[in-house]
Amino acid sequence: MDCEGRMTVIPAGDPGRVRYDTATASTVTSVGEHLHLVHSGSRPPVWLTRLAGRLGPTRPNEAFVVVGVSSVEGGAEGLGRLLAPVLEASRDARVRLLTLVMSEGAHEAGDSPSAARLISERWGMDVLATAGSALVTAAGRLFAPGHPGGPGGWWHFSPGTAARHVSGHLPVPDWEIAVRRVGRQALAGHIVEPVPAGLAVRPAGPVSPATHARLHAVPPQDGRPQLIITSPRTPATVLAVVMGTLPERVRGSLRLVSLAGQPMSRTAQEVSDLLGCEVGVALGAPVMNGRAVPEGVSAGDAAVDQYLLDEEGRPAWRPFALTLAHGPATSEGGRPARVTQWRVPAVLSAGTGPDALSLGRDWKAAVTPSGLWVGPRDAAPPLLATARPARADTVALDLGPWGSHRPLDASLWPALERLFGQLEPEVCVRAVVHVHGDLDARDGERLHGLTVRHGLRCVDPVTSPRPEPAGRPGTGPEAASGAGRSRQRTPLPARSS
């Protein structure tokens, strides 16, 4: 099933989001050198201050205006009057470029000039503005989603000259020229086309406005280009051909992203084998969480969360492993993917990497594609844990390996208590605990009580195959599903917010 009809990016104006009061007169507040906020009330709201904080500090001869209200009385002329003192001060300070972070700041209606055009002509400076939504990414980059049939993107205004289109995001990434050179083309029953975040590959044929909008609404991530796929049926050969047309430096930073919501590890591995190089893939689909251009404001947050999607295309849970790197198979066989970006509960924040997260004095944790692993500090995650593929309906919590019927150190149980207590509700309701090795009766009772207390399921202990030494090549996720018979299923208890 492709992504037709699946809402993977929540549009602005969602009825569940906060509504901001815009009846109060607008005010301008400077929060840094040449960084100015337009807001209602006497003080800028916290969300707007934080959003603007991503943009600073400004470079010499540049200034930012971030508009946090939906409109200013008097339109572009009214905004010009409101900003006049800071714009005159900026001109006196030899500011040459103003970035107007304001939705539709470049939009002109009939004979009425846009806010960007008015500022550029009246104060004699260059202005960057967008004809669509103005969003700020988590990394402080500016993003303007494209719209079907609309101008979209960021535009450059200079006094006395026509505006020119710059890019979908600022600053312009060094990979964009290579992506534009690929252009729009047909390939083996698919359409390849540039989108703001990189390239998109979709099955040939009519495309709905909703799908088109989603492809152009995915923001760039970490300065990397993304290869966005809409259908899980797109073969690895097509993706390999597309990636092969890109320069090596761009291909090496490219990341596969699926809007279909199904894990792409198998496809990424096939692409890696075809190209003979490591291939990055995102786990889950990008989902805007309602912060993008909240109703009643003009600038918004382009930060997205990654979710594994269920069969209906609805967000299920946020994986701990955000991105994976698949390397080509060797003569000895395949090997588990390497976790390259991750998120973890606060109790695991200390650590040197995804496989060395401290959990107290004697224990450590590791991020796996399917969830988390916890074991002794001198142990490595078993192959069953590292090779198990991610699933939308299950979060795997792997424990062990343990020795044969030896009592475990008592420090394990408070460590697990802290960890399980910090899991999100959507994780707990899908979590399955896999025990690698044998527990004595007392430890088994302790684990049972712990899982019941946190609403987790537990399967029978895994005693075979034997845990693999760290670094030993695996045989692929299909041979390491780690599935077991459900021994305990309890409802998710009420959790305090």
Tab-separated table of C-alpha atoms in Angstrom, residues 7 9-19 288-295:
chain	number	residue	atom	x	y	z
A	7	MET	CA	-1.540	11.844	6.868
A	9	VAL	CA	2.590	15.495	8.110
A	10	ILE	CA	-0.023	17.295	10.186
A	11	PRO	CA	-1.117	20.496	8.418
A	12	ALA	CA	-1.271	23.896	10.045
A	13	GLY	CA	-4.600	24.808	11.584
A	14	ASP	CA	-5.141	21.512	13.365
A	15	PRO	CA	-8.176	22.060	15.619
A	16	GLY	CA	-6.425	20.555	18.615
A	17	ARG	CA	-3.638	23.095	18.800
A	18	VAL	CA	-3.389	26.193	20.966
A	19	ARG	CA	-5.050	29.330	19.669
A	288	MET	CA	4.908	17.362	12.348
A	289	ASN	CA	3.539	17.428	15.848
A	290	GLY	CA	1.263	20.455	15.567
A	291	ARG	CA	3.883	23.145	16.168
A	292	ALA	CA	4.166	24.278	12.533
A	293	VAL	CA	2.591	27.719	12.156
A	294	PRO	CA	0.106	27.530	15.058
A	295	GLU	CA	-3.220	29.162	14.371
